[in-house]
């Protein structure tokens, strides 16, 4: 049985461990599913269509945002 | 751009066509753009948007926690209002942050409109003009329709237009300050210098009279948030702003009189009782003797 190492990432400004290997897996792990969210990795926008192919690395800074009130 | 009342072909003056606001090829009848933040409750926000008659509201993107549903709930509320959304890049301090935020907003909100804010200083929330220009160039190249939040400086305005912005949003006063038109001369100059560019006064409006004053100068629209959201009665205040903006717009189209230094009687002088031209020459003293 292959043991999946957890990765240390920074999610929305806070340190977090994840077993996800891709951005899509991370979104699923966080319960976002097909929610109305947008993502960025290390300051660059990652479109929804590329989350599955976007592999995570230790230390990645990930932003997951959603619609909110604004002025 | 000629918003003024003009000949309608019949020899009489009157509005020749509906007075619509055009932004990037889309037309709107309301000239109030309303923010959606800081209201006492989601319901008050929704009621205020309806009372304002706004057809465009500003929105933002914020971090979503694990399993969070705040974004979905907010989106459902906004969708129910039937208005167009203008996402912002509020809080961004660098062009890179602003561009990434805009790209995320385009995907989430399904619009290429972006209210571009690049903030220079957290205390003043003043725009970083150089960062703004860089981000505007990148975003226009990426197909965005950029609404830059800027100062009323003519040179930065020229460069933003050269970069491909078709709408400019000069500030009236610092965001959230409610101080009104801090620099009426600068705003008036900007309006005169770019008569054909849609100009939206954004930020710093505190009272409906401020909004009316900007509209009387010929600005195309007003974007505000705090003045409505933090009013004692936001829904009533939304209506007051709508009225003021409509009044200011109509006044500008009607042509406001030039101010004069000296008084000028509005009642006809001819036929004034007890008025005698000979006596008016000042030969006799007494009442009326000194009148011209």
Short mmCIF file of C-alpha atoms in Angstrom, two decimals:
data_model
loop_
_atom_site.label_atom_id
_atom_site.label_comp_id
_atom_site.label_asym_id
_atom_site.label_seq_id
_atom_site.Cartn_x
_atom_site.Cartn_y
_atom_site.Cartn_z
CA UNK A 1 0.00 0.00 0.00
CA UNK A 2 1.39 3.33 -1.04
CA UNK A 3 1.51 5.89 1.70
CA UNK A 4 0.45 9.39 0.63
CA UNK A 5 2.66 12.00 2.24
CA UNK A 6 0.94 15.19 3.26
CA UNK A 7 2.10 18.48 1.81
CA UNK A 8 2.62 21.67 3.73
CA UNK A 9 0.99 24.55 1.85
CA UNK A 10 -0.24 28.04 2.63
CA UNK A 11 -3.96 28.27 2.01
CA UNK A 12 -5.53 31.73 2.10
CA UNK A 13 -2.63 33.01 4.17
CA UNK A 14 -2.62 30.15 6.71
CA UNK A 15 -0.36 27.10 6.93
CA UNK A 16 -2.17 23.87 6.17
CA UNK A 17 -1.37 20.22 5.50
CA UNK A 18 -3.07 18.48 2.64
CA UNK A 19 -3.02 15.07 1.02
CA UNK A 20 -4.22 16.58 -2.22
CA UNK A 21 -1.77 16.39 -5.11
CA UNK A 22 -3.54 18.78 -7.46
CA UNK A 23 -5.46 22.01 -7.07
CA UNK A 24 -8.66 20.22 -8.07
CA UNK A 25 -8.12 17.62 -5.33
CA UNK A 26 -7.50 20.39 -2.82
CA UNK A 27 -10.75 22.13 -3.78
CA UNK A 28 -12.60 18.83 -3.35
CA UNK A 29 -10.88 18.17 -0.01
CA UNK A 30 -12.08 21.59 1.18
CA UNK A 31 -15.65 20.86 0.16
CA UNK A 32 -15.81 23.46 -2.58
CA UNK A 33 -16.85 20.98 -5.25
CA UNK A 34 -18.31 22.87 -8.16
CA UNK A 35 -18.85 25.96 -6.03
CA UNK A 36 -18.56 29.47 -7.35
CA UNK A 37 -14.90 29.94 -6.45
CA UNK A 38 -11.75 31.11 -8.19
CA UNK A 39 -8.18 30.03 -7.54
CA UNK A 40 -4.64 31.34 -7.71
CA UNK A 41 -1.34 29.59 -7.00
CA UNK A 42 1.72 31.62 -6.01
CA UNK A 43 0.05 34.81 -7.20
CA UNK A 44 -1.00 33.51 -10.61
CA UNK A 45 -4.60 32.89 -11.61
CA UNK A 46 -5.45 29.25 -12.30
CA UNK A 47 -8.67 28.84 -14.31
CA UNK A 48 -11.12 26.16 -13.23
CA UNK A 49 -10.31 24.20 -16.38
CA UNK A 50 -6.66 23.85 -15.32
CA UNK A 51 -7.12 22.91 -11.65
CA UNK A 52 -6.93 19.17 -12.35
CA UNK A 53 -3.57 19.48 -14.11
CA UNK A 54 -2.12 21.94 -11.60
CA UNK A 55 0.11 19.91 -9.29
CA UNK A 56 0.81 21.19 -5.80
CA UNK A 57 4.29 21.56 -4.33
CA UNK A 58 5.40 22.09 -0.77
CA UNK A 59 5.22 25.74 0.20
CA UNK A 60 2.74 26.70 -2.52
CA UNK A 61 0.67 29.75 -1.64
CA UNK A 62 -2.90 29.10 -2.69
CA UNK A 63 -5.80 31.52 -2.76
CA UNK A 64 -9.40 30.35 -3.00
CA UNK A 65 -11.91 33.19 -3.25
CA UNK A 66 -15.63 33.61 -3.78
CA UNK A 67 -18.12 36.45 -4.40
CA UNK A 68 -18.52 38.95 -1.62
CA UNK A 69 -19.85 42.43 -0.89
CA UNK A 70 -17.80 45.25 -2.40
CA UNK A 71 -17.71 48.98 -2.88
CA UNK B 1 -20.63 63.65 -26.35
CA UNK B 2 -23.52 66.05 -26.30
CA UNK B 3 -25.83 65.38 -23.42
CA UNK B 4 -27.39 68.79 -23.56
CA UNK B 5 -30.90 69.51 -24.66
CA UNK B 6 -30.74 70.04 -28.37
CA UNK B 7 -32.83 70.77 -31.41
CA UNK B 8 -35.12 67.87 -32.08
CA UNK B 9 -35.79 68.79 -35.68
CA UNK B 10 -39.15 70.45 -35.12
CA UNK B 11 -37.57 73.78 -34.31
CA UNK B 12 -38.35 73.32 -30.63
CA UNK B 13 -35.83 72.27 -28.06
CA UNK B 14 -36.27 69.11 -26.09
CA UNK B 15 -34.55 65.85 -25.40
CA UNK B 16 -33.74 64.53 -28.87
CA UNK B 17 -33.20 60.99 -27.62
CA UNK B 18 -33.42 59.06 -24.36
CA UNK B 19 -30.71 60.21 -21.98
CA UNK B 20 -28.84 56.95 -21.57
CA UNK B 21 -25.51 56.23 -19.92
CA UNK B 22 -23.24 54.27 -22.24
CA UNK B 23 -20.40 52.24 -20.74
CA UNK B 24 -18.36 50.04 -23.06
CA UNK B 25 -21.22 49.87 -25.53
CA UNK B 26 -23.90 48.98 -23.00
CA UNK B 27 -26.62 51.46 -22.13
CA UNK B 28 -28.23 52.20 -18.79
CA UNK B 29 -30.94 54.60 -17.67
CA UNK B 30 -29.73 54.89 -14.07
CA UNK B 31 -26.66 57.01 -13.37
CA UNK B 32 -26.09 55.64 -9.89
CA UNK B 33 -23.73 52.73 -9.36
CA UNK B 34 -24.12 51.31 -5.88
CA UNK B 35 -21.76 49.32 -3.66
CA UNK B 36 -23.03 46.24 -1.85
CA UNK B 37 -20.86 46.35 1.30
CA UNK B 38 -21.40 47.50 4.90
CA UNK B 39 -25.21 47.26 5.04
CA UNK B 40 -26.89 46.27 8.31
CA UNK B 41 -28.21 43.09 6.66
CA UNK B 42 -28.43 41.39 3.27
CA UNK B 43 -32.12 42.31 3.09
CA UNK B 44 -31.42 46.00 3.67
CA UNK B 45 -28.76 45.84 0.96
CA UNK B 46 -31.18 44.28 -1.52
CA UNK B 47 -33.92 46.79 -0.63
CA UNK B 48 -31.46 49.69 -0.97
CA UNK B 49 -30.36 48.52 -4.42
CA UNK B 50 -34.00 48.35 -5.53
CA UNK B 51 -34.79 51.78 -4.02
CA UNK B 52 -31.75 53.30 -5.72
CA UNK B 53 -32.81 52.14 -9.16
CA UNK B 54 -29.16 51.19 -9.73
CA UNK B 55 -28.58 48.88 -12.69
CA UNK B 56 -24.93 48.26 -11.80
CA UNK B 57 -23.61 47.19 -8.39
CA UNK B 58 -20.03 46.70 -7.26
CA UNK B 59 -18.91 43.41 -5.75
CA UNK B 60 -15.64 41.83 -4.63
CA UNK B 61 -13.81 38.57 -4.10
CA UNK B 62 -12.73 37.41 -0.67
CA UNK B 63 -11.16 34.27 0.73
CA UNK B 64 -13.52 31.34 1.15
CA UNK B 65 -12.93 29.00 4.08
CA UNK B 66 -13.13 25.21 3.95
CA UNK B 67 -16.70 24.18 3.27
CA UNK B 68 -17.71 27.83 3.28
CA UNK B 69 -20.93 28.97 1.66
CA UNK B 70 -20.71 32.75 2.15
CA UNK B 71 -19.86 33.25 -1.52
CA UNK B 72 -22.71 31.09 -2.75
CA UNK B 73 -25.22 32.88 -0.51
CA UNK B 74 -24.03 36.31 -1.56
CA UNK B 75 -24.10 35.35 -5.22
CA UNK B 76 -27.66 34.07 -4.89
CA UNK B 77 -28.72 37.38 -3.33
CA UNK B 78 -27.06 39.45 -6.06
CA UNK B 79 -28.38 37.27 -8.86
CA UNK B 80 -31.91 37.85 -7.59
CA UNK B 81 -31.55 41.62 -8.03
CA UNK B 82 -31.29 41.44 -11.80
CA UNK B 83 -28.48 43.99 -11.97
CA UNK B 84 -25.15 44.01 -13.73
CA UNK B 85 -22.14 43.45 -11.49
CA UNK B 86 -18.92 45.42 -11.56
CA UNK B 87 -16.29 43.44 -9.63
CA UNK B 88 -13.54 45.42 -7.94
CA UNK B 89 -9.91 44.79 -7.03
CA UNK B 90 -10.28 46.46 -3.64
CA UNK B 91 -7.35 45.94 -1.31
CA UNK B 92 -4.82 45.23 -4.05
CA UNK B 93 -1.54 47.07 -3.57
CA UNK B 94 0.38 45.92 -6.65
CA UNK B 95 -0.48 45.63 -10.35
CA UNK B 96 0.17 41.88 -10.12
CA UNK B 97 -2.34 41.42 -7.29
CA UNK B 98 -4.88 43.51 -9.16
CA UNK B 99 -4.44 41.61 -12.43
CA UNK B 100 -4.76 38.21 -10.73
CA UNK B 101 -7.82 39.39 -8.81
CA UNK B 102 -9.38 40.66 -12.03
CA UNK B 103 -8.77 37.32 -13.73
CA UNK B 104 -10.39 35.49 -10.82
CA UNK B 105 -13.31 37.93 -10.89
CA UNK B 106 -13.85 37.41 -14.62
CA UNK B 107 -14.23 33.69 -14.09
CA UNK B 108 -16.42 33.86 -11.00
CA UNK B 109 -18.71 36.69 -12.06
CA UNK B 110 -18.73 35.96 -15.77
CA UNK B 111 -17.92 39.53 -16.79
CA UNK B 112 -14.92 41.24 -18.35
CA UNK B 113 -15.79 44.46 -16.52
CA UNK B 114 -13.40 45.34 -13.72
CA UNK B 115 -13.28 48.27 -11.31
CA UNK B 116 -9.52 48.58 -11.09
CA UNK B 117 -8.16 49.70 -7.74
CA UNK B 118 -4.45 49.70 -7.00
CA UNK B 119 -4.02 51.22 -3.57
CA UNK B 120 -0.94 53.26 -2.69
CA UNK B 121 -1.53 53.83 0.99
CA UNK B 122 -3.80 52.16 3.54
CA UNK B 123 -4.58 55.35 5.42
CA UNK B 124 -5.64 57.43 2.44
CA UNK B 125 -6.65 54.55 0.15
CA UNK B 126 -5.32 56.83 -2.56
CA UNK B 127 -4.75 55.21 -5.95
CA UNK B 128 -1.19 54.24 -6.92
CA UNK B 129 -1.25 56.02 -10.27
CA UNK B 130 1.75 54.26 -11.76
CA UNK B 131 0.61 50.83 -10.58
CA UNK B 132 -2.85 51.63 -11.88
CA UNK B 133 -1.52 52.44 -15.33
CA UNK B 134 0.55 49.25 -15.51
CA UNK B 135 -2.34 47.08 -14.39
CA UNK B 136 -4.73 48.84 -16.78
CA UNK B 137 -2.43 48.14 -19.74
CA UNK B 138 -2.15 44.45 -18.81
CA UNK B 139 -5.88 44.07 -18.31
CA UNK B 140 -6.87 45.85 -21.52
CA UNK B 141 -4.45 43.58 -23.40
CA UNK B 142 -6.11 40.59 -21.72
CA UNK B 143 -9.51 41.72 -23.00
CA UNK B 144 -10.86 43.41 -19.89
CA UNK B 145 -13.08 46.48 -19.90
CA UNK B 146 -11.38 48.54 -17.24
CA UNK B 147 -13.01 51.10 -14.93
CA UNK B 148 -9.98 52.70 -13.24
CA UNK B 149 -10.36 54.28 -9.82
CA UNK B 150 -8.05 57.29 -10.18
CA UNK B 151 -7.28 60.81 -9.07
CA UNK B 152 -8.60 63.74 -11.09
CA UNK B 153 -5.17 64.27 -12.68
CA UNK B 154 -5.40 64.99 -16.40
CA UNK B 155 -2.08 63.39 -17.36
CA UNK B 156 -2.89 60.04 -15.74
CA UNK B 157 -6.31 60.24 -17.38
CA UNK B 158 -4.70 60.70 -20.79
CA UNK B 159 -2.44 57.72 -20.27
CA UNK B 160 -5.28 55.51 -19.08
CA UNK B 161 -7.24 56.43 -22.19
CA UNK B 162 -4.20 55.69 -24.36
CA UNK B 163 -3.96 52.32 -22.58
CA UNK B 164 -7.47 51.54 -23.80
CA UNK B 165 -9.73 52.50 -20.90
CA UNK B 166 -13.02 53.85 -22.23
CA UNK B 167 -14.38 54.95 -18.86
CA UNK B 168 -12.60 56.86 -16.08
CA UNK B 169 -13.55 57.03 -12.41
CA UNK B 170 -12.01 60.03 -10.64
CA UNK B 171 -12.38 60.14 -6.88
CA UNK B 172 -14.19 62.97 -5.12
CA UNK B 173 -12.54 62.37 -1.72
CA UNK B 174 -10.89 59.44 0.07
CA UNK B 175 -12.91 56.20 0.02
CA UNK B 176 -15.39 56.08 2.87
CA UNK B 177 -14.68 59.63 4.01
CA UNK B 178 -17.96 61.19 2.90
CA UNK B 179 -16.22 64.52 2.42
CA UNK B 180 -17.79 65.29 -0.93
CA UNK B 181 -16.05 67.07 -3.80
CA UNK B 182 -12.63 67.85 -2.31
CA UNK B 183 -11.32 69.37 -5.50
CA UNK B 184 -14.16 70.88 -7.51
CA UNK B 185 -11.71 72.76 -9.72
CA UNK B 186 -9.84 69.56 -10.61
CA UNK B 187 -13.05 67.71 -11.34
CA UNK B 188 -14.42 70.56 -13.44
CA UNK B 189 -11.17 70.72 -15.40
CA UNK B 190 -11.15 66.98 -16.01
CA UNK B 191 -14.74 67.14 -17.23
CA UNK B 192 -13.93 70.00 -19.58
CA UNK B 193 -10.78 68.34 -20.87
CA UNK B 194 -12.47 65.05 -21.74
CA UNK B 195 -15.96 66.04 -22.87
CA UNK B 196 -16.54 62.76 -24.71
CA UNK B 197 -15.27 60.25 -22.14
CA UNK B 198 -17.74 58.70 -19.69
CA UNK B 199 -16.59 59.98 -16.30
CA UNK B 200 -17.95 58.44 -13.11
CA UNK B 201 -17.24 60.16 -9.81
CA UNK B 202 -16.26 57.34 -7.48
CA UNK B 203 -15.56 57.53 -3.75
CA UNK B 204 -15.90 60.19 -1.11
CA UNK B 205 -19.51 61.14 -1.75
CA UNK B 206 -21.27 61.65 1.59
CA UNK B 207 -24.56 63.41 0.90
CA UNK B 208 -27.00 63.58 -1.99
CA UNK B 209 -26.03 67.25 -2.46
CA UNK B 210 -22.46 66.13 -3.25
CA UNK B 211 -23.76 63.77 -5.91
CA UNK B 212 -26.03 66.44 -7.35
CA UNK B 213 -23.12 68.90 -7.49
CA UNK B 214 -21.00 66.43 -9.46
CA UNK B 215 -23.85 65.75 -11.86
CA UNK B 216 -24.42 69.49 -12.32
CA UNK B 217 -20.77 69.69 -13.43
CA UNK B 218 -21.59 67.26 -16.20
CA UNK B 219 -20.24 64.01 -14.79
CA UNK B 220 -21.91 60.98 -16.30
CA UNK B 221 -22.61 58.95 -13.18
CA UNK B 222 -21.84 58.49 -9.49
CA UNK B 223 -20.48 55.40 -7.74
CA UNK B 224 -20.98 55.27 -3.99
CA UNK B 225 -21.46 52.83 -1.17
CA UNK B 226 -20.80 54.02 2.39
CA UNK B 227 -23.10 57.05 2.20
CA UNK B 228 -26.06 54.73 1.61
CA UNK B 229 -24.96 51.66 3.58
CA UNK B 230 -24.10 53.63 6.74
CA UNK B 231 -27.11 55.96 6.63
CA UNK B 232 -29.62 55.72 9.47
CA UNK B 233 -32.08 54.42 6.90
CA UNK B 234 -30.12 53.02 3.93
CA UNK B 235 -33.20 52.31 1.83
CA UNK B 236 -34.51 55.88 2.18
CA UNK B 237 -31.04 57.27 1.51
CA UNK B 238 -30.73 55.18 -1.65
CA UNK B 239 -33.86 56.88 -2.92
CA UNK B 240 -32.54 60.30 -1.92
CA UNK B 241 -29.36 59.72 -3.92
CA UNK B 242 -31.35 58.56 -6.92
CA UNK B 243 -33.42 61.77 -6.77
CA UNK B 244 -30.34 63.98 -6.36
CA UNK B 245 -28.49 62.37 -9.24
CA UNK B 246 -31.53 62.66 -11.49
CA UNK B 247 -31.95 66.32 -10.51
CA UNK B 248 -28.29 67.13 -11.08
CA UNK B 249 -28.34 65.44 -14.45
CA UNK B 250 -31.48 67.22 -15.58
CA UNK B 251 -30.08 70.52 -14.39
CA UNK B 252 -26.88 70.06 -16.37
CA UNK B 253 -28.80 69.14 -19.50
CA UNK B 254 -31.07 72.14 -19.00
CA UNK B 255 -28.08 74.49 -18.85
CA UNK B 256 -27.27 76.14 -15.55
CA UNK B 257 -27.08 79.94 -15.51
CA UNK B 258 -23.74 81.69 -15.18
CA UNK B 259 -23.23 83.23 -11.74
CA UNK B 260 -22.97 87.05 -11.54
CA UNK B 261 -21.29 89.23 -8.98
CA UNK B 262 -24.00 91.87 -8.78
CA UNK B 263 -27.72 91.59 -8.12
CA UNK B 264 -30.12 91.84 -11.00
CA UNK B 265 -33.84 92.23 -10.38
CA UNK B 266 -35.89 89.30 -11.49
CA UNK B 267 -39.10 91.34 -11.41
CA UNK B 268 -39.36 93.67 -14.45
CA UNK B 269 -38.14 97.19 -13.74
CA UNK B 270 -40.38 98.71 -16.41
CA UNK B 271 -43.67 99.79 -14.91
CA UNK B 272 -42.48 99.81 -11.35
CA UNK B 273 -45.01 102.01 -9.42
CA UNK B 274 -43.77 105.25 -7.83
CA UNK B 275 -40.67 105.07 -10.04
CA UNK B 276 -39.80 108.28 -11.83
CA UNK B 277 -36.82 108.46 -14.16
CA UNK B 278 -36.24 112.17 -13.44
CA UNK B 279 -36.25 111.63 -9.74
CA UNK B 280 -34.05 108.62 -10.16
CA UNK B 281 -31.31 110.96 -11.37
CA UNK B 282 -30.82 111.84 -7.74
CA UNK B 283 -31.98 115.50 -7.74
CA UNK B 284 -34.25 114.82 -4.83
CA UNK B 285 -33.32 112.76 -1.86
CA UNK B 286 -35.77 110.53 -0.12
CA UNK B 287 -37.00 107.08 -0.87
CA UNK B 288 -35.94 105.74 -4.21
CA UNK B 289 -33.77 108.69 -5.00
CA UNK B 290 -30.64 106.64 -5.35
CA UNK B 291 -32.07 103.88 -7.51
CA UNK B 292 -30.48 103.38 -10.93
#
